[in-house]
Amino acid sequence: MIKAILLAAGQSKRVPIKNKLLIKYKKKFLINHILSQLIKSKIQKIIIVLGHEHLEVKKLALKSKKIQFVVNKKFKSGMASSIKEGLKKIGKKNKGFLIVQSDMPFIKSTHLNKIYKSILDNNNLVHLLKFKNKIGNPIGFNISVLNKFKKIKGDVGAKFMVKRLKKDSVFLNVKTDKIFKDFDKLSDF
């Protein structure tokens, strides 16, 4: 089984009016853009890590049998705490997992399936989408790196692990770098 950890615990500090995941983009809440693609993908389980305004985000997020919500009570300490909270739901019997950010509306199920298939077909530790010389999220990992994530702290995310494991990575080409765009400020909407 391959699971996805969807990071949705952030405080949206650069968007002063409200939680950015609850702002509509093209008539859908921002979180539901990536969530609909995860549901449509071959990924068997989606672990949504909530934190800031967790009740409101959970209420407005799409529902599916694939979804499992967890709350990171330490979300203010940074992204690493959310990754670790999600990893608690990943068992060693799983083949691998993806770490996905919830503020990236241009990722499609085909991109997620490309990472999924790569995890199934290759024993590489890291599975990355790449456009020319640019790599970005989401990122797939072989289950054997699970313990390495226990050491991360603060606002360190999956890219930290990518740098450490670059020699054992597989790069999956995509047709545009638009998919790497994340929404951080109001003008992005």
Coordinates of C-alpha atoms in Angstrom, one line a residue:
M1 CA 0.0 0.0 0.0
I2 CA 1.1 3.5 -0.8
K3 CA -0.3 6.4 1.3
A4 CA -0.1 10.1 1.0
I5 CA 0.4 12.6 3.8
L6 CA -1.4 15.9 3.0
L7 CA 0.1 18.7 5.0
A8 CA -2.8 21.1 6.0
A9 CA -1.7 22.3 9.5
G10 CA 0.0 25.6 8.6
Q11 CA -0.9 29.0 10.0
S12 CA -1.1 30.9 6.7
K13 CA 0.9 33.8 8.2
R14 CA 1.4 35.5 4.8
V15 CA -2.4 35.6 4.1
P16 CA -3.6 38.0 6.8
I17 CA -7.4 37.6 6.4
K18 CA -7.9 33.9 7.0
N19 CA -6.6 30.4 6.6
K20 CA -5.5 30.2 2.9
L21 CA -6.8 26.6 2.6
L22 CA -10.3 28.0 3.1
I23 CA -10.1 30.7 0.4
K24 CA -11.8 29.8 -2.8
Y25 CA -9.8 29.5 -6.0
K26 CA -11.8 28.8 -9.2
K27 CA -15.0 28.2 -7.1
K28 CA -13.3 25.6 -4.8
F29 CA -11.6 25.9 -1.5
L30 CA -7.9 25.7 -2.0
I31 CA -7.4 22.5 -0.1
N32 CA -10.0 20.7 -2.2
H33 CA -8.0 21.2 -5.5
I34 CA -5.3 18.8 -4.4
L35 CA -7.6 16.7 -2.3
S36 CA -9.9 15.9 -5.3
Q37 CA -6.8 14.8 -7.3
L38 CA -5.5 12.6 -4.4
I39 CA -9.0 11.0 -4.2
K40 CA -9.0 10.3 -7.9
S41 CA -5.4 8.9 -7.9
K42 CA -4.3 5.3 -7.3
I43 CA -3.1 6.2 -3.8
Q44 CA -5.0 4.0 -1.3
K45 CA -5.0 6.2 1.8
I46 CA -4.8 10.0 2.4
I47 CA -3.7 11.1 5.8
I48 CA -4.6 14.8 6.2
V49 CA -2.6 16.5 8.9
L50 CA -4.6 19.4 10.4
G51 CA -3.5 22.0 12.9
H52 CA -4.4 25.7 12.5
E53 CA -8.2 26.0 12.5
H54 CA -8.5 22.2 12.2
L55 CA -12.2 22.0 12.9
E56 CA -13.0 24.5 10.1
V57 CA -10.6 22.9 7.6
K58 CA -12.0 19.4 8.3
K59 CA -15.6 20.6 7.9
L60 CA -14.9 22.2 4.5
A61 CA -12.6 19.5 3.1
L62 CA -13.9 16.9 0.6
K63 CA -14.9 13.6 2.1
S64 CA -13.9 10.1 1.0
K65 CA -13.4 6.6 2.4
K66 CA -9.7 7.1 1.5
I67 CA -9.3 10.0 4.0
Q68 CA -8.1 9.8 7.5
F69 CA -7.7 13.1 9.5
V70 CA -5.1 13.6 12.2
V71 CA -4.5 16.7 14.3
N72 CA -1.0 18.0 14.9
K73 CA -1.2 19.8 18.3
K74 CA 2.4 21.1 17.8
F75 CA 1.7 22.6 14.4
K76 CA 3.2 26.0 15.5
S77 CA 6.6 24.3 15.8
G78 CA 6.8 23.9 12.0
M79 CA 6.3 21.6 9.1
A80 CA 8.5 18.8 10.6
S81 CA 6.0 18.2 13.4
S82 CA 3.2 17.7 10.8
I83 CA 5.2 15.3 8.8
K84 CA 6.1 13.3 11.9
E85 CA 2.4 13.2 12.9
G86 CA 1.4 11.9 9.5
L87 CA 4.1 9.3 9.5
K88 CA 2.6 7.8 12.6
K89 CA -0.1 6.5 10.3
I90 CA 2.4 4.9 7.9
G91 CA 3.2 1.3 8.7
K92 CA 6.4 -0.5 7.8
K93 CA 4.3 -3.0 5.7
N94 CA 3.6 -0.1 3.3
K95 CA 5.7 0.1 0.1
G96 CA 6.1 3.9 0.4
F97 CA 4.4 7.2 0.9
L98 CA 4.1 10.7 -0.6
I99 CA 4.3 14.0 1.2
V100 CA 2.0 16.5 -0.4
Q101 CA 1.4 20.2 0.3
S102 CA -2.2 21.3 0.4
D103 CA -1.6 24.7 -1.2
M104 CA -0.7 23.5 -4.7
P105 CA -3.8 23.5 -6.9
F106 CA -2.1 22.6 -10.2
I107 CA -1.1 19.1 -9.3
K108 CA -3.1 16.4 -11.1
S109 CA -3.8 12.8 -10.4
T110 CA -1.6 11.9 -13.3
H111 CA 1.4 13.5 -11.5
L112 CA 0.5 11.6 -8.3
N113 CA 0.1 8.4 -10.2
K114 CA 3.5 8.9 -11.8
I115 CA 5.1 9.0 -8.3
Y116 CA 2.9 6.1 -7.2
K117 CA 4.0 3.9 -10.1
S118 CA 7.7 4.8 -9.5
I119 CA 7.5 3.8 -5.9
L120 CA 6.0 0.5 -6.9
D121 CA 8.5 -0.2 -9.8
N122 CA 11.8 1.2 -8.4
N123 CA 13.7 0.6 -5.1
N124 CA 15.0 4.2 -5.1
L125 CA 14.6 6.0 -1.8
V126 CA 13.2 9.2 -3.3
H127 CA 10.8 9.8 -6.2
L128 CA 10.7 13.4 -7.6
L129 CA 8.8 15.3 -10.3
K130 CA 11.2 17.3 -12.5
F131 CA 10.8 20.0 -15.1
K132 CA 14.1 20.9 -16.8
N133 CA 16.4 21.6 -13.7
K134 CA 13.6 22.3 -11.3
I135 CA 12.2 19.7 -8.9
G136 CA 9.3 20.2 -6.5
N137 CA 6.5 18.8 -4.5
P138 CA 4.8 16.3 -4.1
I139 CA 7.7 13.9 -3.2
G140 CA 7.5 10.1 -2.9
F141 CA 9.6 8.0 -0.6
N142 CA 10.4 4.4 -0.2
I143 CA 9.2 3.0 3.2
S144 CA 12.9 2.3 4.2
V145 CA 13.4 6.1 4.8
L146 CA 10.7 6.2 7.5
N147 CA 13.1 6.3 10.4
K148 CA 15.3 9.0 8.9
F149 CA 12.3 11.4 9.2
K150 CA 12.3 11.1 13.0
K151 CA 15.3 13.4 13.2
I152 CA 13.9 16.4 11.4
K153 CA 12.8 19.5 13.4
G154 CA 11.3 22.9 12.9
D155 CA 10.2 24.2 9.5
V156 CA 12.2 21.5 7.7
G157 CA 10.2 19.6 5.2
A158 CA 10.6 16.7 2.7
K159 CA 13.1 18.7 0.6
F160 CA 15.6 18.4 3.4
M161 CA 15.4 14.6 3.0
V162 CA 15.7 14.9 -0.7
K163 CA 19.1 16.8 -0.4
R164 CA 20.4 14.0 1.9
L165 CA 19.3 11.2 -0.4
K166 CA 19.8 12.8 -3.8
K167 CA 22.1 10.0 -5.0
D168 CA 19.3 7.5 -4.5
S169 CA 16.6 9.5 -6.3
V170 CA 14.6 8.9 -9.4
F171 CA 13.5 11.9 -11.4
L172 CA 10.1 11.8 -13.2
N173 CA 9.8 14.4 -16.0
V174 CA 6.7 16.6 -16.2
K175 CA 5.7 19.0 -19.0
T176 CA 5.5 22.2 -17.0
D177 CA 6.8 23.8 -13.8
K178 CA 3.3 25.3 -13.2
I179 CA 2.5 22.3 -11.0
F180 CA 5.2 23.4 -8.5
K181 CA 3.3 26.7 -7.8
D182 CA 2.1 27.0 -4.3
F183 CA -0.3 29.7 -3.0
D184 CA 1.4 31.7 -0.2
K185 CA -0.2 35.1 -0.5
L186 CA -3.5 36.7 -1.4
S187 CA -2.2 37.8 -4.8
D188 CA -1.7 34.1 -5.8
F189 CA -5.5 33.7 -5.8

